[in-house]
PDB file of C-alpha atoms in Angstrom:
ATOM      1  CA  MET D  15       9.520   3.958  20.457  1.00 46.00           C
ATOM      2  CA  SER D  16      10.080   5.824  23.639  1.00 53.00           C
ATOM      3  CA  ASN D  17      11.024   9.432  22.769  1.00 59.00           C
ATOM      4  CA  PRO D  18       9.077  12.158  21.193  1.00 56.00           C
ATOM      5  CA  ARG D  19      10.522  12.076  17.913  1.00 56.00           C
ATOM      6  CA  ASP D  20       9.391   8.744  17.426  1.00 76.00           C
ATOM      7  CA  LEU D  21       6.084   9.355  18.603  1.00 75.00           C
ATOM      8  CA  HIS D  22       5.386  12.197  16.948  1.00 80.00           C
ATOM      9  CA  GLY D  23       6.370  10.227  13.628  1.00 84.00           C
ATOM     10  CA  LEU D  24       3.554   7.761  14.738  1.00 89.00           C
ATOM     11  CA  ALA D  25       1.388  10.306  15.125  1.00 91.00           C
ATOM     12  CA  GLN D  26       1.680  11.065  11.954  1.00 91.00           C
ATOM     13  CA  LEU D  27       1.534   7.690  10.643  1.00 91.00           C
ATOM     14  CA  VAL D  28      -2.104   7.201  12.438  1.00 93.00           C
ATOM     15  CA  ARG D  29      -3.459  10.378  11.199  1.00 93.00           C
ATOM     16  CA  GLU D  30      -2.663   9.213   7.527  1.00 93.00           C
ATOM     17  CA  GLY D  31      -3.993   5.693   8.804  1.00 94.00           C
ATOM     18  CA  ARG D  32      -7.115   7.250   9.475  1.00 95.00           C
ATOM     19  CA  ARG D  33      -7.773   9.218   6.411  1.00 95.00           C
ATOM     20  CA  TYR D  34      -7.544   5.948   4.614  1.00 94.00           C
ATOM     21  CA  TRP D  35     -10.011   4.682   6.454  1.00 95.00           C
ATOM     22  CA  ALA D  36     -12.127   7.544   6.071  1.00 95.00           C
ATOM     23  CA  SER D  37     -11.659   6.823   2.605  1.00 93.00           C
ATOM     24  CA  PRO D  38     -14.876   4.404   0.452  1.00 91.00           C
ATOM     25  CA  ALA D  39     -11.871   1.905   0.189  1.00 88.00           C
ATOM     26  CA  GLY D  40     -11.471   2.011   3.833  1.00 92.00           C
ATOM     27  CA  ARG D  41     -14.799   2.149   4.930  1.00 93.00           C
ATOM     28  CA  ALA D  42     -15.439  -0.682   2.121  1.00 90.00           C
ATOM     29  CA  LEU D  43     -12.844  -3.021   4.327  1.00 91.00           C
ATOM     30  CA  TRP D  44     -13.713  -2.026   7.592  1.00 94.00           C
ATOM     31  CA  ARG D  45     -16.927  -3.155   7.138  1.00 92.00           C
ATOM     32  CA  ALA D  46     -15.772  -6.739   6.030  1.00 91.00           C
ATOM     33  CA  GLU D  47     -13.575  -6.755   8.260  1.00 93.00           C
ATOM     34  CA  ARG D  48     -15.839  -6.667  11.003  1.00 93.00           C
ATOM     35  CA  ALA D  49     -17.995  -9.320   9.581  1.00 89.00           C
ATOM     36  CA  CYS D  50     -15.549 -11.238   9.766  1.00 90.00           C
ATOM     37  CA  LEU D  51     -15.054 -10.174  13.459  1.00 92.00           C
ATOM     38  CA  GLY D  52     -18.828 -10.597  14.232  1.00 89.00           C
ATOM     39  CA  PRO D  53     -18.846 -14.519  14.546  1.00 88.00           C
ATOM     40  CA  VAL D  54     -15.661 -14.445  16.963  1.00 86.00           C
ATOM     41  CA  CYS D  55     -17.231 -11.489  18.995  1.00 85.00           C
ATOM     42  CA  GLU D  56     -20.291 -13.666  19.721  1.00 82.00           C
ATOM     43  CA  ARG D  57     -18.309 -16.528  21.579  1.00 80.00           C
ATOM     44  CA  LEU D  58     -16.312 -13.910  23.673  1.00 81.00           C
ATOM     45  CA  GLY D  59     -17.503 -12.983  27.230  1.00 78.00           C
ATOM     46  CA  GLY D  60     -14.694 -10.729  29.566  1.00 81.00           C
ATOM     47  CA  ARG D  61     -14.146  -7.761  31.537  1.00 85.00           C
ATOM     48  CA  HIS D  62     -11.901  -5.815  29.401  1.00 92.00           C
ATOM     49  CA  SER D  63     -10.904  -5.533  25.769  1.00 94.00           C
ATOM     50  CA  LEU D  64      -8.485  -3.604  23.924  1.00 96.00           C
ATOM     51  CA  GLU D  65      -7.493  -2.113  20.577  1.00 96.00           C
ATOM     52  CA  LEU D  66      -4.239  -1.231  18.672  1.00 97.00           C
ATOM     53  CA  GLY D  67      -5.095   0.353  15.341  1.00 95.00           C
ATOM     54  CA  MET D  68      -5.684   3.487  13.024  1.00 95.00           C
ATOM     55  CA  ALA D  69      -9.290   2.832  12.483  1.00 95.00           C
ATOM     56  CA  PRO D  70     -12.812   3.111  13.831  1.00 93.00           C
ATOM     57  CA  VAL D  71     -13.130   0.952  16.520  1.00 93.00           C
ATOM     58  CA  LEU D  72     -13.868  -3.230  15.425  1.00 92.00           C
ATOM     59  CA  SER D  73     -14.075  -4.603  18.854  1.00 89.00           C
ATOM     60  CA  ASP D  74     -17.146  -2.331  20.684  1.00 86.00           C
ATOM     61  CA  ILE D  75     -19.726  -5.074  18.850  1.00 88.00           C
ATOM     62  CA  CYS D  76     -18.244  -7.902  21.024  1.00 88.00           C
ATOM     63  CA  PRO D  77     -20.206  -8.027  24.219  1.00 87.00           C
ATOM     64  CA  ILE D  78     -17.404  -7.266  27.264  1.00 87.00           C
ATOM     65  CA  ARG D  79     -17.878  -5.074  29.499  1.00 81.00           C
ATOM     66  CA  HIS D  80     -15.273  -2.258  29.204  1.00 90.00           C
ATOM     67  CA  ALA D  81     -14.222  -1.375  25.606  1.00 90.00           C
ATOM     68  CA  LEU D  82     -10.645   0.063  25.540  1.00 94.00           C
ATOM     69  CA  SER D  83      -8.880   1.712  22.090  1.00 94.00           C
ATOM     70  CA  TRP D  84      -5.555   3.447  22.201  1.00 95.00           C
ATOM     71  CA  SER D  85      -3.812   6.672  20.411  1.00 94.00           C
ATOM     72  CA  PRO D  86      -0.393   7.906  20.295  1.00 92.00           C
ATOM     73  CA  THR D  87      -0.705  11.067  21.829  1.00 92.00           C
ATOM     74  CA  ARG D  88      -3.702  12.792  23.812  1.00 92.00           C
ATOM     75  CA  GLU D  89      -5.772  14.735  21.136  1.00 92.00           C
ATOM     76  CA  MET D  90      -6.373  12.539  18.924  1.00 92.00           C
ATOM     77  CA  ALA D  91      -8.009  10.846  21.757  1.00 91.00           C
ATOM     78  CA  ALA D  92     -11.734   9.472  21.070  1.00 83.00           C
ATOM     79  CA  HIS D  93     -13.257   9.180  24.625  1.00 85.00           C
ATOM     80  CA  GLU D  94     -11.772   9.083  28.133  1.00 87.00           C
ATOM     81  CA  ALA D  95     -11.472   5.259  27.779  1.00 90.00           C
ATOM     82  CA  THR D  96      -7.999   5.279  25.446  1.00 93.00           C
ATOM     83  CA  LEU D  97      -5.398   4.891  26.079  1.00 94.00           C
ATOM     84  CA  VAL D  98      -2.735   7.253  25.154  1.00 94.00           C
ATOM     85  CA  CYS D  99       0.867   5.298  25.534  1.00 93.00           C
ATOM     86  CA  PRO D 100       3.471   3.987  23.038  1.00 93.00           C
ATOM     87  CA  PRO D 101       2.044   0.542  21.492  1.00 93.00           C
ATOM     88  CA  ASP D 102       5.385  -0.966  22.936  1.00 92.00           C
ATOM     89  CA  GLY D 103       4.562   0.204  26.118  1.00 93.00           C
ATOM     90  CA  LEU D 104       0.891  -0.707  27.401  1.00 95.00           C
ATOM     91  CA  PRO D 105       0.565   0.285  30.699  1.00 95.00           C
ATOM     92  CA  LEU D 106      -1.865  -3.052  31.565  1.00 95.00           C
ATOM     93  CA  PRO D 107      -0.905  -5.295  34.401  1.00 96.00           C
ATOM     94  CA  ASP D 108      -0.244  -9.134  32.511  1.00 96.00           C
ATOM     95  CA  ASP D 109      -2.967 -10.787  31.626  1.00 94.00           C
ATOM     96  CA  SER D 110      -5.856  -8.836  32.326  1.00 94.00           C
ATOM     97  CA  VAL D 111      -7.360  -8.299  29.162  1.00 95.00           C
ATOM     98  CA  SER D 112      -9.422 -10.952  27.825  1.00 94.00           C
ATOM     99  CA  LEU D 113      -9.783 -10.219  24.363  1.00 95.00           C
ATOM    100  CA  VAL D 114      -6.948  -7.716  22.473  1.00 97.00           C
ATOM    101  CA  VAL D 115      -7.408  -6.911  18.552  1.00 97.00           C
ATOM    102  CA  VAL D 116      -4.230  -5.475  16.715  1.00 98.00           C
ATOM    103  CA  HIS D 117      -5.677  -3.877  13.236  1.00 97.00           C
ATOM    104  CA  HIS D 118      -3.323  -3.436  10.742  1.00 96.00           C
ATOM    105  CA  LEU D 119      -0.476  -1.850  12.864  1.00 96.00           C
ATOM    106  CA  LEU D 120       2.050  -4.631  12.857  1.00 96.00           C
ATOM    107  CA  GLU D 121       2.926  -3.540   9.074  1.00 94.00           C
ATOM    108  CA  VAL D 122       4.067  -0.298  10.132  1.00 92.00           C
ATOM    109  CA  VAL D 123       4.703   0.899  14.149  1.00 93.00           C
ATOM    110  CA  PRO D 124       8.904   0.729  13.839  1.00 89.00           C
ATOM    111  CA  ASP D 125       9.135  -2.011  16.359  1.00 92.00           C
ATOM    112  CA  PRO D 126       6.642  -4.649  15.742  1.00 95.00           C
ATOM    113  CA  HIS D 127       8.492  -7.394  17.382  1.00 95.00           C
ATOM    114  CA  HIS D 128       7.689  -5.762  20.726  1.00 95.00           C
ATOM    115  CA  MET D 129       4.375  -4.607  20.335  1.00 96.00           C
ATOM    116  CA  LEU D 130       3.290  -7.453  19.624  1.00 97.00           C
ATOM    117  CA  GLN D 131       5.179  -8.649  23.194  1.00 97.00           C
ATOM    118  CA  GLU D 132       3.286  -5.839  24.359  1.00 97.00           C
ATOM    119  CA  ALA D 133       0.037  -7.656  23.528  1.00 97.00           C
ATOM    120  CA  ALA D 134      -0.092 -10.354  24.458  1.00 97.00           C
ATOM    121  CA  ARG D 135       1.855  -9.623  27.463  1.00 97.00           C
ATOM    122  CA  VAL D 136      -1.888  -8.434  28.918  1.00 97.00           C
ATOM    123  CA  THR D 137      -4.082 -11.386  27.062  1.00 96.00           C
ATOM    124  CA  ALA D 138      -5.552 -13.045  29.334  1.00 94.00           C
ATOM    125  CA  ASP D 139      -5.005 -16.677  29.712  1.00 93.00           C
ATOM    126  CA  ASP D 140      -7.810 -17.903  28.603  1.00 91.00           C
ATOM    127  CA  GLY D 141      -8.098 -14.394  26.041  1.00 92.00           C
ATOM    128  CA  ARG D 142      -8.178 -13.675  22.959  1.00 94.00           C
ATOM    129  CA  LEU D 143      -5.462 -11.782  20.783  1.00 97.00           C
ATOM    130  CA  ILE D 144      -6.712 -11.026  17.107  1.00 97.00           C
ATOM    131  CA  ILE D 145      -4.792  -9.580  14.379  1.00 98.00           C
ATOM    132  CA  PHE D 146      -5.678  -8.321  11.448  1.00 97.00           C
ATOM    133  CA  GLY D 147      -2.644  -8.064   8.451  1.00 95.00           C
ATOM    134  CA  TRP D 148      -2.720  -7.597   5.099  1.00 94.00           C
ATOM    135  CA  TYR D 149      -2.254  -9.839   2.418  1.00 91.00           C
ATOM    136  CA  PRO D 150       0.730 -10.056   0.695  1.00 88.00           C
ATOM    137  CA  LEU D 151      -0.463 -12.086  -2.597  1.00 82.00           C
ATOM    138  CA  SER D 152      -3.649 -10.790  -2.555  1.00 76.00           C
ATOM    139  CA  ALA D 153      -4.606  -8.187  -5.429  1.00 70.00           C
ATOM    140  CA  GLY D 154      -4.143  -5.530  -3.048  1.00 71.00           C
ATOM    141  CA  GLY D 155      -0.529  -6.658  -2.090  1.00 67.00           C
ATOM    142  CA  LEU D 156       0.336  -7.408  -5.629  1.00 69.00           C
ATOM    143  CA  SER D 157      -0.575  -3.928  -6.715  1.00 67.00           C
ATOM    144  CA  ARG D 158       2.245  -3.029  -4.457  1.00 63.00           C
ATOM    145  CA  ALA D 159       4.741  -3.938  -7.544  1.00 67.00           C
ATOM    146  CA  TRP D 160       4.380   0.405  -7.796  1.00 70.00           C
ATOM    147  CA  PRO D 161       7.071   1.822  -5.742  1.00 72.00           C
ATOM    148  CA  ALA D 162       5.335   5.055  -5.830  1.00 70.00           C
ATOM    149  CA  ARG D 163       2.805   3.191  -4.222  1.00 72.00           C
ATOM    150  CA  ARG D 164       4.285   1.809  -0.760  1.00 71.00           C
ATOM    151  CA  GLU D 165       4.617   5.719  -0.162  1.00 74.00           C
ATOM    152  CA  ARG D 166       0.923   5.949   0.930  1.00 79.00           C
ATOM    153  CA  MET D 167      -1.435   4.423   2.904  1.00 82.00           C
ATOM    154  CA  PRO D 168      -2.429   1.370   3.366  1.00 83.00           C
ATOM    155  CA  TRP D 169       0.741  -0.152   0.892  1.00 82.00           C
ATOM    156  CA  ARG D 170       2.986   1.165   3.175  1.00 86.00           C
ATOM    157  CA  GLY D 171       5.102  -0.698   5.514  1.00 87.00           C
ATOM    158  CA  ARG D 172       6.345  -5.029   5.407  1.00 89.00           C
ATOM    159  CA  TRP D 173       2.800  -7.215   4.756  1.00 91.00           C
ATOM    160  CA  ARG D 174       3.464 -10.318   6.139  1.00 93.00           C
ATOM    161  CA  THR D 175       1.989 -13.781   5.639  1.00 93.00           C
ATOM    162  CA  PRO D 176       0.270 -15.406   8.382  1.00 95.00           C
ATOM    163  CA  GLY D 177       2.870 -18.082   8.315  1.00 94.00           C
ATOM    164  CA  ARG D 178       5.343 -15.486   9.485  1.00 95.00           C
ATOM    165  CA  LEU D 179       3.013 -13.662  12.053  1.00 96.00           C
ATOM    166  CA  GLY D 180       2.392 -17.546  13.195  1.00 95.00           C
ATOM    167  CA  ASP D 181       6.503 -17.857  14.007  1.00 95.00           C
ATOM    168  CA  TRP D 182       6.252 -14.445  15.867  1.00 96.00           C
ATOM    169  CA  LEU D 183       3.157 -15.711  17.981  1.00 97.00           C
ATOM    170  CA  ALA D 184       5.041 -19.026  18.976  1.00 96.00           C
ATOM    171  CA  PHE D 185       7.741 -16.501  20.458  1.00 94.00           C
ATOM    172  CA  VAL D 186       5.355 -15.225  22.501  1.00 95.00           C
ATOM    173  CA  ASP D 187       4.220 -18.426  23.434  1.00 95.00           C
ATOM    174  CA  PHE D 188       1.271 -18.135  22.067  1.00 97.00           C
ATOM    175  CA  GLU D 189      -0.772 -20.218  18.858  1.00 96.00           C
ATOM    176  CA  ILE D 190      -2.697 -19.766  15.941  1.00 96.00           C
ATOM    177  CA  ASP D 191      -6.601 -21.368  16.125  1.00 94.00           C
ATOM    178  CA  ARG D 192      -7.307 -19.996  13.025  1.00 94.00           C
ATOM    179  CA  VAL D 193      -7.072 -17.598  10.194  1.00 96.00           C
ATOM    180  CA  ASP D 194      -9.372 -15.965   8.496  1.00 93.00           C
ATOM    181  CA  TYR D 195      -9.631 -13.814   4.949  1.00 93.00           C
ATOM    182  CA  CYS D 196     -11.935 -10.736   4.680  1.00 89.00           C
ATOM    183  CA  GLY D 197     -11.969  -7.660   1.730  1.00 85.00           C
ATOM    184  CA  PHE D 198     -13.171  -9.929  -1.508  1.00 83.00           C
ATOM    185  CA  HIS D 199     -13.518  -7.675  -4.572  1.00 75.00           C
ATOM    186  CA  LEU D 200     -12.741  -7.715  -8.411  1.00 70.00           C
ATOM    187  CA  PRO D 201      -9.827  -6.383  -9.712  1.00 67.00           C
ATOM    188  CA  GLY D 202      -9.676  -2.469  -9.440  1.00 62.00           C
ATOM    189  CA  GLY D 203     -13.314  -3.046  -7.471  1.00 63.00           C
ATOM    190  CA  LEU D 204     -14.023  -2.212  -4.051  1.00 66.00           C
ATOM    191  CA  PRO D 205     -14.903  -4.988  -1.063  1.00 65.00           C
ATOM    192  CA  HIS D 206     -18.178  -4.272  -0.995  1.00 65.00           C
ATOM    193  CA  ASN D 207     -19.911  -7.361  -3.663  1.00 63.00           C
ATOM    194  CA  ALA D 208     -22.052  -9.488  -0.837  1.00 68.00           C
ATOM    195  CA  MET D 209     -22.377 -12.082  -3.351  1.00 70.00           C
ATOM    196  CA  LEU D 210     -18.204 -12.443  -3.476  1.00 74.00           C
ATOM    197  CA  GLU D 211     -18.000 -11.680   0.029  1.00 74.00           C
ATOM    198  CA  THR D 212     -19.813 -14.124   1.465  1.00 74.00           C
ATOM    199  CA  LEU D 213     -18.621 -17.030  -1.009  1.00 78.00           C
ATOM    200  CA  GLY D 214     -14.724 -16.339  -0.197  1.00 76.00           C
ATOM    201  CA  ARG D 215     -15.090 -16.254   3.605  1.00 76.00           C
ATOM    202  CA  ARG D 216     -17.595 -19.541   2.918  1.00 82.00           C
ATOM    203  CA  HIS D 217     -14.926 -21.586   1.621  1.00 83.00           C
ATOM    204  CA  ASN D 218     -12.081 -19.012   3.491  1.00 85.00           C
ATOM    205  CA  LEU D 219     -10.185 -18.591   0.220  1.00 83.00           C
ATOM    206  CA  PRO D 220      -6.658 -16.498   0.797  1.00 84.00           C
ATOM    207  CA  LEU D 221      -7.721 -14.250  -1.914  1.00 83.00           C
ATOM    208  CA  GLY D 222      -8.866 -11.379   0.599  1.00 85.00           C
ATOM    209  CA  ASP D 223      -7.399  -8.365   0.561  1.00 88.00           C
ATOM    210  CA  SER D 224      -6.659  -8.634   4.433  1.00 92.00           C
ATOM    211  CA  TYR D 225      -6.744 -12.147   6.558  1.00 95.00           C
ATOM    212  CA  MET D 226      -7.505 -11.882  10.807  1.00 96.00           C
ATOM    213  CA  ILE D 227      -5.231 -14.008  13.149  1.00 97.00           C
ATOM    214  CA  HIS D 228      -7.587 -15.870  15.920  1.00 96.00           C
ATOM    215  CA  ALA D 229      -4.648 -16.777  18.632  1.00 96.00           C
ATOM    216  CA  ARG D 230      -4.888 -18.014  21.842  1.00 94.00           C
ATOM    217  CA  ARG D 231      -1.910 -18.679  24.846  1.00 94.00           C
ATOM    218  CA  ARG D 232      -0.732 -22.070  24.799  1.00 88.00           C
ATOM    219  CA  ALA D 233      -2.429 -24.204  26.909  1.00 76.00           C
ATOM    220  CA  GLN D 234       0.718 -26.104  28.627  1.00 56.00           C
ATOM    221  CA  LEU D 235       2.393 -22.391  29.682  1.00 46.00           C
ATOM    222  CA  VAL D 236      -0.878 -21.166  31.452  1.00 48.00           C
ATOM    223  CA  ALA D 237      -0.127 -19.307  34.522  1.00 53.00           C
ATOM    224  CA  PRO D 238      -1.455 -18.421  37.959  1.00 55.00           C
ATOM    225  CA  SER D 239      -3.995 -16.027  38.612  1.00 57.00           C
ATOM    226  CA  ARG D 240      -3.022 -12.394  37.823  1.00 59.00           C
ATOM    227  CA  PRO D 241      -3.885  -8.625  39.175  1.00 58.00           C
ATOM    228  CA  THR D 242      -6.949  -7.929  37.724  1.00 58.00           C
ATOM    229  CA  LEU D 243      -7.239  -4.195  35.937  1.00 59.00           C
ATOM    230  CA  ASP D 244      -8.138  -1.226  38.042  1.00 60.00           C
ATOM    231  CA  LEU D 245     -10.046   0.991  36.403  1.00 53.00           C
ATOM    232  CA  ALA D 246     -10.802   3.419  39.284  1.00 48.00           C
ATOM    233  CA  SER D 247      -8.823   6.253  37.669  1.00 46.00           C
ATOM    234  CA  PRO D 248      -8.836   7.861  33.812  1.00 45.00           C
ATOM    235  CA  LEU D 249      -6.970   5.373  31.847  1.00 51.00           C
ATOM    236  CA  VAL D 250      -6.187   8.966  28.957  1.00 48.00           C
ATOM    237  CA  GLY D 251      -2.164   9.405  30.062  1.00 47.00           C
ATOM    238  CA  PRO D 252      -1.741  13.455  30.826  1.00 39.00           C
ATOM    239  CA  ARG D 253       0.649  14.153  27.903  1.00 38.00           C
ATOM    240  CA  LEU D 254       2.647  12.715  25.120  1.00 35.00           C
ATOM    241  CA  GLY D 255       4.230   9.262  25.683  1.00 39.00           C
ATOM    242  CA  SER D 256       3.123   8.938  29.430  1.00 39.00           C
ATOM    243  CA  ALA D 257       2.788   5.580  29.787  1.00 43.00           C
ATOM    244  CA  THR D 258       4.587   3.083  31.620  1.00 39.00           C
ATOM    245  CA  ARG D 259       5.783  -1.044  31.049  1.00 38.00           C
ATOM    246  CA  ILE D 260       4.398  -2.793  34.162  1.00 38.00           C
ATOM    247  CA  GLY D 261       6.219  -5.848  35.602  1.00 40.00           C
ATOM    248  CA  ALA D 262       7.613  -7.711  32.346  1.00 44.00           C
ATOM    249  CA  THR D 263      11.144  -7.727  30.295  1.00 46.00           C
ATOM    250  CA  ARG D 264      11.820  -8.116  26.328  1.00 54.00           C
ATOM    251  CA  GLU D 265      12.885 -10.645  25.341  1.00 55.00           C
ATOM    252  CA  THR D 266      15.382 -10.308  21.790  1.00 56.00           C
ATOM    253  CA  PRO D 267      12.523 -10.891  19.070  1.00 61.00           C
ATOM    254  CA  PRO D 268      13.091 -13.755  16.235  1.00 62.00           C
ATOM    255  CA  PRO D 269      14.388 -12.872  13.195  1.00 59.00           C
ATOM    256  CA  ARG D 270      12.111 -10.091  10.805  1.00 62.00           C
TER     257      ARG D 270
END
């Protein structure tokens, strides 16, 4: 996804995604997902975090010193601590980030396998990789039966089950610790019913609109210490597609 045409298409996709997350439905689900992430953040530490997504940042509630966000273009970057790059070409060293959050991007990017490979590459050996995805067996997923809906956010792209992403994670030497479901609501309503959200999360019912995967590197594959991230220079890239890969080669991904 390194050519300008692909990046232009991704920028348009992110604009559409931001409009959805600014809508009442998007804001309601964002709050539900932020509540799911909160308990995970309480157990985390480290120097750096990175969030890849189209919504407002969720992980700023985590007690990590330096939070990085992502943008496909410089114009769309929210602040200086923003990586401007393709999501499958992160300009970061291996094992340099304590928390990586991938928020509803694997469904819509052109090359989700390589994006996941990059997210896994920069996650520290003792860090966490968190993936938010749309659950295809939820009410929202079943409503995608209407073909016209699949042209709009959030119903675009390919929705995959946690089990399928578990196979992908195994390919990059990660394993799933836990899957939590978020965004419980009655048909036709928004996920802001506190009682339904409390019950759904307490019993972890696979009925929410989205899920949150907690993944970590497989223990037997822990490597020696790697270079640390140097924050001496600004992280916003000077132009579209300016980021480069650092020190990793891609492998052939498993079938989608």
